[in-house]
Amino acid sequence: MSSLMDTSTSSSTLVLCPAMELKDGKETLLFDPSLLQKQPNLPKEFIWPSKDLVHAQDELKEPLIDLSGFLKGNEEATSQAAELIRTACTNHGFFQVINHGVDPGLIRAAYDEIDAIFGLPMSKKLGMKRRTGGVCGYSGAHADRYSSKLPWKETFSFGFHKNESSDIVVVDYFKSVLGNDFEHTGWVYQKYCEAMKKLALVIMELLAISLGIERMHYRDFFEDGSSIMRCNLYPPCMNPGLAMGTGPHSDPTSLTILHQDQVGGLQVFVSNKWQAVTPRQDAFVVNIGDTFMALTNGRYKSCLHRALVNRESERRSLVFFVCPREDRTVRPPSDLLWTGMEVPRKYPDFTWSDLLEFTQNHHRADVATLQSFIHWLRSLQS
Ligand SMILES: C=C1C[C@]23C[C@H]1CC[C@H]2[C@]1(C)CCC[C@@](C)(C(=O)O)[C@H]1[C@@H]3C(=O)O
Ligand SMILES: O=C(O)CCC(=O)C(=O)O
Ligand SMILES: [Fe+2]
């Protein structure tokens, strides 16, 4: 299976870049913000094509969905929320929710722990690095995965799922990877992920209602899912106009529940232009991912978005990626495949496990991941 990974190397980096590390005998760039920020110029690996750097023209504040009525079982509020969701997801796959029921103190604690993680010495962070082919662990600009268009960010990701042996998998992960000193951090993210999963299942009900299908359909599909939690830290950048915190993409996952701090930088592609998402500390950003788009047979759109960096401030975001159990077949409900006559399938059956493996080993998730994945699947079958 040919690798589609970006393998271009740039020897000039050896001169420019203050820090390299040897990986499998190959010199790769080491994303150490404390060193890189002192550099006068942005290393070439972080420079993005001009087509990706087009400025945002407007701010996108709507649709903002108040969940309080739905959570109380108010039918009028439920149908209003469903209508807003239907319009937003049919067009661009982005909305925000307020009065979601998540404790603001838990959100604050999750941000505090971001600093505990990324404030560790580089040697410690490299010791908890994401393994090739996996999602979990630390990553510095994904410099060990790609050689160009590197994102100006550090990430730390881990799984959240129920399993027979433990119902505190996040606590276990933090203790095993970061040590017993991080048990408290593990509990903060255990509670945070539990709150995200609870909110995700509420939103799944609303999504089903908005599509006019059986209310529990998606809730049941995701109940036993294996989700991914990611902490993002975007350091200040000496040349933010040429860099990207996270490049243009749609999430290959199903549903993303994101909280951004007050710095700002998230943008979504709506009405054929990039629009800034103004931070609201009381809101969660929700976007439809590729897998959920397939679960609606393309009725709901996977949201195209990106994150910019700035010269002055660090930016942080907490991102919860809702995923189904890895072996579940991704197939739209039959109610979406019949409107008095048969509706053609837009995507073949697949599993999240296969799409995840594709993004981790064969294709850098971008603005066309699902199409590339379908082509790749078909190439395997031919
Ligand atoms: C399954 C995943 C792959 C990524 C993390 C989750 C969902 C979002 C994906 C990602 C953020 C999309 C942009 C590119 C990417 C490489 C990144 O910038 O981190 C993607 C993640 C990844 O492959 O690690
Ligand atoms: O940090 C952000 O605002 C966006 C991050 C993102 O899109 C992602 O991690 O998938
Ligand atoms: Fe994303």
PDB file of N, CA and C in Angstrom, residues 166-225:
ATOM      1  N   SER A 166     -12.126  -1.185  33.197  1.00  0.00           N
ATOM      2  CA  SER A 166     -12.043   0.037  33.999  1.00  0.00           C
ATOM      3  C   SER A 166     -13.064   1.049  33.494  1.00  0.00           C
ATOM      4  N   ASP A 167     -13.709   1.758  34.421  1.00  0.00           N
ATOM      5  CA  ASP A 167     -14.594   2.838  33.957  1.00  0.00           C
ATOM      6  C   ASP A 167     -13.950   4.196  34.245  1.00  0.00           C
ATOM      7  N   ILE A 168     -12.614   4.181  34.430  1.00  0.00           N
ATOM      8  CA  ILE A 168     -11.888   5.463  34.550  1.00  0.00           C
ATOM      9  C   ILE A 168     -10.653   5.391  33.651  1.00  0.00           C
ATOM     10  N   VAL A 169     -10.905   5.117  32.350  1.00  0.00           N
ATOM     11  CA  VAL A 169      -9.791   4.908  31.403  1.00  0.00           C
ATOM     12  C   VAL A 169      -8.904   6.151  31.281  1.00  0.00           C
ATOM     13  N   VAL A 170      -9.494   7.331  31.458  1.00  0.00           N
ATOM     14  CA  VAL A 170      -8.697   8.564  31.301  1.00  0.00           C
ATOM     15  C   VAL A 170      -7.733   8.706  32.486  1.00  0.00           C
ATOM     16  N   VAL A 171      -8.247   8.418  33.687  1.00  0.00           N
ATOM     17  CA  VAL A 171      -7.369   8.465  34.879  1.00  0.00           C
ATOM     18  C   VAL A 171      -6.239   7.453  34.707  1.00  0.00           C
ATOM     19  N   ASP A 172      -6.601   6.259  34.268  1.00  0.00           N
ATOM     20  CA  ASP A 172      -5.577   5.203  34.077  1.00  0.00           C
ATOM     21  C   ASP A 172      -4.522   5.648  33.076  1.00  0.00           C
ATOM     22  N   TYR A 173      -4.997   6.293  31.963  1.00  0.00           N
ATOM     23  CA  TYR A 173      -4.059   6.709  30.921  1.00  0.00           C
ATOM     24  C   TYR A 173      -3.069   7.744  31.459  1.00  0.00           C
ATOM     25  N   PHE A 174      -3.587   8.730  32.181  1.00  0.00           N
ATOM     26  CA  PHE A 174      -2.699   9.790  32.693  1.00  0.00           C
ATOM     27  C   PHE A 174      -1.690   9.229  33.695  1.00  0.00           C
ATOM     28  N   LYS A 175      -2.164   8.329  34.549  1.00  0.00           N
ATOM     29  CA  LYS A 175      -1.223   7.756  35.545  1.00  0.00           C
ATOM     30  C   LYS A 175      -0.169   6.909  34.855  1.00  0.00           C
ATOM     31  N   SER A 176      -0.573   6.170  33.816  1.00  0.00           N
ATOM     32  CA  SER A 176       0.396   5.259  33.172  1.00  0.00           C
ATOM     33  C   SER A 176       1.364   6.036  32.276  1.00  0.00           C
ATOM     34  N   VAL A 177       0.881   7.100  31.624  1.00  0.00           N
ATOM     35  CA  VAL A 177       1.740   7.813  30.666  1.00  0.00           C
ATOM     36  C   VAL A 177       2.501   8.962  31.319  1.00  0.00           C
ATOM     37  N   LEU A 178       1.822   9.707  32.209  1.00  0.00           N
ATOM     38  CA  LEU A 178       2.480  10.886  32.800  1.00  0.00           C
ATOM     39  C   LEU A 178       2.947  10.628  34.227  1.00  0.00           C
ATOM     40  N   GLY A 179       2.451   9.561  34.855  1.00  0.00           N
ATOM     41  CA  GLY A 179       2.892   9.264  36.228  1.00  0.00           C
ATOM     42  C   GLY A 179       1.825   9.617  37.264  1.00  0.00           C
ATOM     43  N   ASN A 180       2.010   9.101  38.469  1.00  0.00           N
ATOM     44  CA  ASN A 180       1.009   9.285  39.522  1.00  0.00           C
ATOM     45  C   ASN A 180       0.796  10.751  39.893  1.00  0.00           C
ATOM     46  N   ASP A 181       1.810  11.592  39.632  1.00  0.00           N
ATOM     47  CA  ASP A 181       1.657  13.036  39.921  1.00  0.00           C
ATOM     48  C   ASP A 181       0.534  13.638  39.085  1.00  0.00           C
ATOM     49  N   PHE A 182       0.142  12.948  38.008  1.00  0.00           N
ATOM     50  CA  PHE A 182      -0.898  13.480  37.118  1.00  0.00           C
ATOM     51  C   PHE A 182      -2.248  12.805  37.330  1.00  0.00           C
ATOM     52  N   GLU A 183      -2.398  12.161  38.492  1.00  0.00           N
ATOM     53  CA  GLU A 183      -3.709  11.526  38.763  1.00  0.00           C
ATOM     54  C   GLU A 183      -4.814  12.581  38.801  1.00  0.00           C
ATOM     55  N   HIS A 184      -4.516  13.721  39.430  1.00  0.00           N
ATOM     56  CA  HIS A 184      -5.547  14.781  39.502  1.00  0.00           C
ATOM     57  C   HIS A 184      -5.921  15.257  38.101  1.00  0.00           C
ATOM     58  N   THR A 185      -4.883  15.453  37.254  1.00  0.00           N
ATOM     59  CA  THR A 185      -5.152  15.873  35.865  1.00  0.00           C
ATOM     60  C   THR A 185      -6.037  14.845  35.173  1.00  0.00           C
ATOM     61  N   GLY A 186      -5.724  13.581  35.433  1.00  0.00           N
ATOM     62  CA  GLY A 186      -6.519  12.503  34.843  1.00  0.00           C
ATOM     63  C   GLY A 186      -7.974  12.577  35.280  1.00  0.00           C
ATOM     64  N   TRP A 187      -8.191  12.898  36.564  1.00  0.00           N
ATOM     65  CA  TRP A 187      -9.577  12.991  37.037  1.00  0.00           C
ATOM     66  C   TRP A 187     -10.296  14.180  36.417  1.00  0.00           C
ATOM     67  N   VAL A 188      -9.584  15.289  36.252  1.00  0.00           N
ATOM     68  CA  VAL A 188     -10.223  16.456  35.622  1.00  0.00           C
ATOM     69  C   VAL A 188     -10.704  16.083  34.216  1.00  0.00           C
ATOM     70  N   TYR A 189      -9.840  15.423  33.443  1.00  0.00           N
ATOM     71  CA  TYR A 189     -10.233  15.094  32.065  1.00  0.00           C
ATOM     72  C   TYR A 189     -11.197  13.908  32.024  1.00  0.00           C
ATOM     73  N   GLN A 190     -11.140  13.029  33.043  1.00  0.00           N
ATOM     74  CA  GLN A 190     -12.151  11.968  33.119  1.00  0.00           C
ATOM     75  C   GLN A 190     -13.540  12.592  33.256  1.00  0.00           C
ATOM     76  N   LYS A 191     -13.655  13.541  34.172  1.00  0.00           N
ATOM     77  CA  LYS A 191     -14.949  14.212  34.410  1.00  0.00           C
ATOM     78  C   LYS A 191     -15.336  15.063  33.205  1.00  0.00           C
ATOM     79  N   TYR A 192     -14.336  15.707  32.591  1.00  0.00           N
ATOM     80  CA  TYR A 192     -14.622  16.547  31.425  1.00  0.00           C
ATOM     81  C   TYR A 192     -15.153  15.687  30.270  1.00  0.00           C
ATOM     82  N   CYS A 193     -14.491  14.555  30.024  1.00  0.00           N
ATOM     83  CA  CYS A 193     -14.930  13.672  28.921  1.00  0.00           C
ATOM     84  C   CYS A 193     -16.317  13.089  29.206  1.00  0.00           C
ATOM     85  N   GLU A 194     -16.600  12.766  30.463  1.00  0.00           N
ATOM     86  CA  GLU A 194     -17.941  12.253  30.814  1.00  0.00           C
ATOM     87  C   GLU A 194     -18.992  13.317  30.525  1.00  0.00           C
ATOM     88  N   ALA A 195     -18.661  14.576  30.843  1.00  0.00           N
ATOM     89  CA  ALA A 195     -19.604  15.677  30.584  1.00  0.00           C
ATOM     90  C   ALA A 195     -19.785  15.879  29.074  1.00  0.00           C
ATOM     91  N   MET A 196     -18.687  15.740  28.321  1.00  0.00           N
ATOM     92  CA  MET A 196     -18.761  15.898  26.857  1.00  0.00           C
ATOM     93  C   MET A 196     -19.616  14.791  26.245  1.00  0.00           C
ATOM     94  N   LYS A 197     -19.424  13.565  26.732  1.00  0.00           N
ATOM     95  CA  LYS A 197     -20.189  12.442  26.174  1.00  0.00           C
ATOM     96  C   LYS A 197     -21.673  12.635  26.454  1.00  0.00           C
ATOM     97  N   LYS A 198     -21.993  13.090  27.670  1.00  0.00           N
ATOM     98  CA  LYS A 198     -23.407  13.332  28.040  1.00  0.00           C
ATOM     99  C   LYS A 198     -24.000  14.407  27.113  1.00  0.00           C
ATOM    100  N   LEU A 199     -23.246  15.471  26.897  1.00  0.00           N
ATOM    101  CA  LEU A 199     -23.725  16.553  26.017  1.00  0.00           C
ATOM    102  C   LEU A 199     -23.851  16.046  24.580  1.00  0.00           C
ATOM    103  N   ALA A 200     -22.895  15.226  24.165  1.00  0.00           N
ATOM    104  CA  ALA A 200     -22.914  14.696  22.789  1.00  0.00           C
ATOM    105  C   ALA A 200     -24.178  13.877  22.535  1.00  0.00           C
ATOM    106  N   LEU A 201     -24.584  13.072  23.516  1.00  0.00           N
ATOM    107  CA  LEU A 201     -25.771  12.220  23.333  1.00  0.00           C
ATOM    108  C   LEU A 201     -27.043  13.063  23.291  1.00  0.00           C
ATOM    109  N   VAL A 202     -27.046  14.185  24.039  1.00  0.00           N
ATOM    110  CA  VAL A 202     -28.180  15.128  23.952  1.00  0.00           C
ATOM    111  C   VAL A 202     -28.257  15.699  22.538  1.00  0.00           C
ATOM    112  N   ILE A 203     -27.109  16.100  22.016  1.00  0.00           N
ATOM    113  CA  ILE A 203     -27.074  16.685  20.663  1.00  0.00           C
ATOM    114  C   ILE A 203     -27.438  15.649  19.603  1.00  0.00           C
ATOM    115  N   MET A 204     -27.050  14.387  19.835  1.00  0.00           N
ATOM    116  CA  MET A 204     -27.404  13.330  18.888  1.00  0.00           C
ATOM    117  C   MET A 204     -28.927  13.161  18.806  1.00  0.00           C
ATOM    118  N   GLU A 205     -29.603  13.303  19.960  1.00  0.00           N
ATOM    119  CA  GLU A 205     -31.072  13.222  19.944  1.00  0.00           C
ATOM    120  C   GLU A 205     -31.651  14.364  19.112  1.00  0.00           C
ATOM    121  N   LEU A 206     -31.113  15.573  19.348  1.00  0.00           N
ATOM    122  CA  LEU A 206     -31.611  16.747  18.610  1.00  0.00           C
ATOM    123  C   LEU A 206     -31.349  16.601  17.113  1.00  0.00           C
ATOM    124  N   LEU A 207     -30.198  16.023  16.754  1.00  0.00           N
ATOM    125  CA  LEU A 207     -29.881  15.820  15.334  1.00  0.00           C
ATOM    126  C   LEU A 207     -30.887  14.864  14.698  1.00  0.00           C
ATOM    127  N   ALA A 208     -31.232  13.794  15.417  1.00  0.00           N
ATOM    128  CA  ALA A 208     -32.215  12.835  14.878  1.00  0.00           C
ATOM    129  C   ALA A 208     -33.574  13.508  14.716  1.00  0.00           C
ATOM    130  N   ILE A 209     -33.985  14.271  15.732  1.00  0.00           N
ATOM    131  CA  ILE A 209     -35.270  14.984  15.656  1.00  0.00           C
ATOM    132  C   ILE A 209     -35.264  15.927  14.451  1.00  0.00           C
ATOM    133  N   SER A 210     -34.133  16.618  14.261  1.00  0.00           N
ATOM    134  CA  SER A 210     -34.057  17.601  13.156  1.00  0.00           C
ATOM    135  C   SER A 210     -34.146  16.920  11.793  1.00  0.00           C
ATOM    136  N   LEU A 211     -33.753  15.636  11.741  1.00  0.00           N
ATOM    137  CA  LEU A 211     -33.808  14.900  10.473  1.00  0.00           C
ATOM    138  C   LEU A 211     -35.124  14.148  10.307  1.00  0.00           C
ATOM    139  N   GLY A 212     -35.952  14.190  11.350  1.00  0.00           N
ATOM    140  CA  GLY A 212     -37.245  13.515  11.283  1.00  0.00           C
ATOM    141  C   GLY A 212     -37.148  12.003  11.351  1.00  0.00           C
ATOM    142  N   ILE A 213     -36.080  11.517  11.969  1.00  0.00           N
ATOM    143  CA  ILE A 213     -35.952  10.038  12.106  1.00  0.00           C
ATOM    144  C   ILE A 213     -36.169   9.653  13.564  1.00  0.00           C
ATOM    145  N   GLU A 214     -36.096   8.380  13.840  1.00  0.00           N
ATOM    146  CA  GLU A 214     -36.347   7.892  15.191  1.00  0.00           C
ATOM    147  C   GLU A 214     -35.395   8.592  16.170  1.00  0.00           C
ATOM    148  N   ARG A 215     -35.940   9.186  17.224  1.00  0.00           N
ATOM    149  CA  ARG A 215     -35.212  10.119  18.109  1.00  0.00           C
ATOM    150  C   ARG A 215     -33.961   9.495  18.732  1.00  0.00           C
ATOM    151  N   MET A 216     -33.991   8.193  18.998  1.00  0.00           N
ATOM    152  CA  MET A 216     -32.870   7.558  19.711  1.00  0.00           C
ATOM    153  C   MET A 216     -31.865   6.940  18.747  1.00  0.00           C
ATOM    154  N   HIS A 217     -32.104   7.098  17.431  1.00  0.00           N
ATOM    155  CA  HIS A 217     -31.266   6.352  16.473  1.00  0.00           C
ATOM    156  C   HIS A 217     -29.773   6.626  16.666  1.00  0.00           C
ATOM    157  N   TYR A 218     -29.374   7.900  16.571  1.00  0.00           N
ATOM    158  CA  TYR A 218     -27.936   8.225  16.680  1.00  0.00           C
ATOM    159  C   TYR A 218     -27.447   8.094  18.128  1.00  0.00           C
ATOM    160  N   ARG A 219     -28.327   8.399  19.056  1.00  0.00           N
ATOM    161  CA  ARG A 219     -27.919   8.260  20.464  1.00  0.00           C
ATOM    162  C   ARG A 219     -27.504   6.802  20.737  1.00  0.00           C
ATOM    163  N   ASP A 220     -28.323   5.883  20.248  1.00  0.00           N
ATOM    164  CA  ASP A 220     -28.006   4.459  20.443  1.00  0.00           C
ATOM    165  C   ASP A 220     -26.737   4.065  19.692  1.00  0.00           C
ATOM    166  N   PHE A 221     -26.545   4.663  18.502  1.00  0.00           N
ATOM    167  CA  PHE A 221     -25.389   4.305  17.678  1.00  0.00           C
ATOM    168  C   PHE A 221     -24.076   4.712  18.356  1.00  0.00           C
ATOM    169  N   PHE A 222     -24.118   5.849  19.089  1.00  0.00           N
ATOM    170  CA  PHE A 222     -22.877   6.388  19.680  1.00  0.00           C
ATOM    171  C   PHE A 222     -22.709   6.056  21.169  1.00  0.00           C
ATOM    172  N   GLU A 223     -23.751   5.479  21.759  1.00  0.00           N
ATOM    173  CA  GLU A 223     -23.744   5.221  23.215  1.00  0.00           C
ATOM    174  C   GLU A 223     -22.459   4.498  23.647  1.00  0.00           C
ATOM    175  N   ASP A 224     -22.077   3.465  22.881  1.00  0.00           N
ATOM    176  CA  ASP A 224     -20.896   2.657  23.262  1.00  0.00           C
ATOM    177  C   ASP A 224     -19.677   3.018  22.417  1.00  0.00           C
ATOM    178  N   GLY A 225     -19.621   4.281  21.971  1.00  0.00           N
ATOM    179  CA  GLY A 225     -18.528   4.707  21.080  1.00  0.00           C
ATOM    180  C   GLY A 225     -17.209   4.901  21.794  1.00  0.00           C
TER     181      GLY A 225
END
